[in-house]
XYZ file of C-alpha atoms in Angstrom:
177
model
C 6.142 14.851 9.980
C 4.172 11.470 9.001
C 2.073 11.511 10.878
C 0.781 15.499 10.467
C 0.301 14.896 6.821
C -1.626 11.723 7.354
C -3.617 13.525 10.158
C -4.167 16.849 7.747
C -4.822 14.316 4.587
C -7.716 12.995 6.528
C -10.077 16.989 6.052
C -9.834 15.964 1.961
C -10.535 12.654 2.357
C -14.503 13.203 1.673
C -13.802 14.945 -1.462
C -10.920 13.164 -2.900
C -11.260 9.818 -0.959
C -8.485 8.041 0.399
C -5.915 9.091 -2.256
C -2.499 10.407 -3.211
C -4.627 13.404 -4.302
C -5.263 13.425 -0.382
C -1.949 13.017 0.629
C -0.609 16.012 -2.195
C -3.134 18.514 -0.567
C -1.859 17.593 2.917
C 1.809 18.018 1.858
C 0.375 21.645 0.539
C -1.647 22.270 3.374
C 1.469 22.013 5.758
C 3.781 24.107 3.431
C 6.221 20.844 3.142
C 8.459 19.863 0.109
C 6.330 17.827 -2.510
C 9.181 15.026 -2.351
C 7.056 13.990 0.788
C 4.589 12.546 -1.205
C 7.710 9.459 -1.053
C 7.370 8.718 2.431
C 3.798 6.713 1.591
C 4.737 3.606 -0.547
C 1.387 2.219 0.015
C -0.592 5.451 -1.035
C -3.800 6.461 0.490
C -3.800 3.087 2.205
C -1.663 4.767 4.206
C -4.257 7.346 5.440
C -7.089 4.806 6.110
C -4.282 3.085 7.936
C -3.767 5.579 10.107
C -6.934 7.131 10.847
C -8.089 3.242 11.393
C -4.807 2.745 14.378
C -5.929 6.690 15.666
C -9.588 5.097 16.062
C -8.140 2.333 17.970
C -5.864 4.303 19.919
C -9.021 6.453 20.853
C -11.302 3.483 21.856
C -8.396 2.436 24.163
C -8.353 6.032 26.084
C -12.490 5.723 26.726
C -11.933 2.184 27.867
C -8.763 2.795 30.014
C -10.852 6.236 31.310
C -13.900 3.785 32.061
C -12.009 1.751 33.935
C -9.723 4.241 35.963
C -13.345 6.274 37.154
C -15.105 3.019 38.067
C -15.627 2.815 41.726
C -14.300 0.053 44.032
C -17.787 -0.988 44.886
C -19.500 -0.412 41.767
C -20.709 -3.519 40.745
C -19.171 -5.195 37.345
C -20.730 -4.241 34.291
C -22.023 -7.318 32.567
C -19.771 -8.150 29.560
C -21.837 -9.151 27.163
C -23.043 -5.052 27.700
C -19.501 -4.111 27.819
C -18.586 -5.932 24.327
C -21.700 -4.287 22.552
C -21.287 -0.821 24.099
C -16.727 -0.859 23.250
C -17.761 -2.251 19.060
C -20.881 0.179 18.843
C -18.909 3.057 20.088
C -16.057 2.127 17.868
C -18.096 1.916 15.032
C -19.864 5.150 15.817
C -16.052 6.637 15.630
C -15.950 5.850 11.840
C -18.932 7.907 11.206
C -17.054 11.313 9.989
C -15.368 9.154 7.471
C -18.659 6.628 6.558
C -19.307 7.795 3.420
C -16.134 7.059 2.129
C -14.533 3.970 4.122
C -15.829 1.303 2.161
C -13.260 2.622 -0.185
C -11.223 2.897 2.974
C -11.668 -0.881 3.758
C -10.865 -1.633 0.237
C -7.557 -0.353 0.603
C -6.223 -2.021 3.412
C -7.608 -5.591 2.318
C -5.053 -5.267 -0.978
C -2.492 -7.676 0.092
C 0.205 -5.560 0.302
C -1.415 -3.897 3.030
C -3.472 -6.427 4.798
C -1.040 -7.623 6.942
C -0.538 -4.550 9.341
C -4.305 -3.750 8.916
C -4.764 -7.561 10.291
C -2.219 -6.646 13.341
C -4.201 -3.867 14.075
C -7.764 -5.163 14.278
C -5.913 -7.969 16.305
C -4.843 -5.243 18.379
C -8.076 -3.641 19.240
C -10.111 -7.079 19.769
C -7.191 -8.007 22.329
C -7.653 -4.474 24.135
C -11.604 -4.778 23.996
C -11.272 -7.874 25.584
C -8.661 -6.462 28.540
C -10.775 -3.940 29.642
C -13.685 -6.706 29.807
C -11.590 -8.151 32.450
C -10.659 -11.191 30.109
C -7.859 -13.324 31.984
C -8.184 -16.242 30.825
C -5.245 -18.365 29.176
C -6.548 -21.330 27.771
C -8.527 -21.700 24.388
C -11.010 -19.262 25.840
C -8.442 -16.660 25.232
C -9.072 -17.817 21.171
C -12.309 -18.126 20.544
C -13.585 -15.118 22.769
C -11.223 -13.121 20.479
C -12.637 -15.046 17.450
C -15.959 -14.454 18.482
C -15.787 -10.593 19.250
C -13.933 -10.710 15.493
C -16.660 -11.594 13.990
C -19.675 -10.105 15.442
C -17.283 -6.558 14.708
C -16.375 -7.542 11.494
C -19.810 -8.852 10.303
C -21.200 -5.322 11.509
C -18.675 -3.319 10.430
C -19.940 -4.656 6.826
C -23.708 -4.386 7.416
C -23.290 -0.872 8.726
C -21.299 0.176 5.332
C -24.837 -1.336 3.474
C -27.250 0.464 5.886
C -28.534 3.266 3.798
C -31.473 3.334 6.634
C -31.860 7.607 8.531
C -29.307 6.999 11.541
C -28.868 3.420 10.666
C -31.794 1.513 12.572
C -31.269 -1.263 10.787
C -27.555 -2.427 11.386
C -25.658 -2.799 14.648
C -25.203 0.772 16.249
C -28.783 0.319 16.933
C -28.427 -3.754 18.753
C -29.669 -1.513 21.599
C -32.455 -2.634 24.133
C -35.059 0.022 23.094
């Protein structure tokens, strides 16, 4: 039941932001009791939460397709290519909601909050770097993950400035044209 409010809350999140308001006009939307509205102790941080993890969880699938329809004898993709093609089309995922999810963002940087939405981005930089083929198991394993952090993280935020017509200037366009 969680999670088909938090998945309904997400069509009034561009009017009402990520918000109780949100969460209220789920609970309507689904014909539930308004005493659901107790299951989110952390609010609408709960919705950008979730929608953040179903992102994840959706960048996985590509990557795990990717890999399952590569051929034997295909030769590897580079990863440097790899790395910007997984955080560019993970970014491009937030694009429904990129109006609104600096606000988003906001929410799960409170510290009440920041410590699942940590485990999570750990999450997705660890699968990003499976499906690169990353094995190692020394101090590589640290900084590649530190790296890949960063470069997301710093372009996550440059993207949420970019008020430039299908953002040329941040990084969904690093591409070779």
């Amino acid at each position: 039941m969680k999670y088909d409010i938090l998945e309904s809350s997400l069509k009034h999140v561009t009017n009402h932001g990520w918000s109780s308001v949100s969460l209220k006009l789920a609970i309507k939307d689904l014909e539930l009791s308004e005493a659901s509205i107790g299951m989110f102790k952390l609010g609408g941080a709960e919705i950008a939460l979730h929608y953040d993890q179903s992102l994840n969880d959706d960048l996985e699938d590509i990557m795990a397709q990717q890999q399952d329809e590569r051929q034997p004898d295909a030769p590897e993709v580079p990863i440097a290519h790899f790395l910007k093609d997984a955080i560019k089309t993970r970014l491009e995922m937030q694009l429904p909601h990129y109006e609104r999810w600096s606000e988003g963002l906001a929410l799960i940087l409170d510290p009440k909050v920041a410590p699942k939405a940590t485990k999570q981005f750990a999450h997705l930089i660890d699968d990003i770097w499976f499906y690169a083929g990353d094995k190692s198991t020394n101090i590589n394993w640290y900084t590649r993950r530190a790296s890949v952090a960063a470069i997301y993280g710093m372009t996550e935020l440059y993207m949420l400035q970019d008020k430039s017509q299908s953002f040329r200037r941040h990084g969904l366009s690093l591409t070779e044209e």
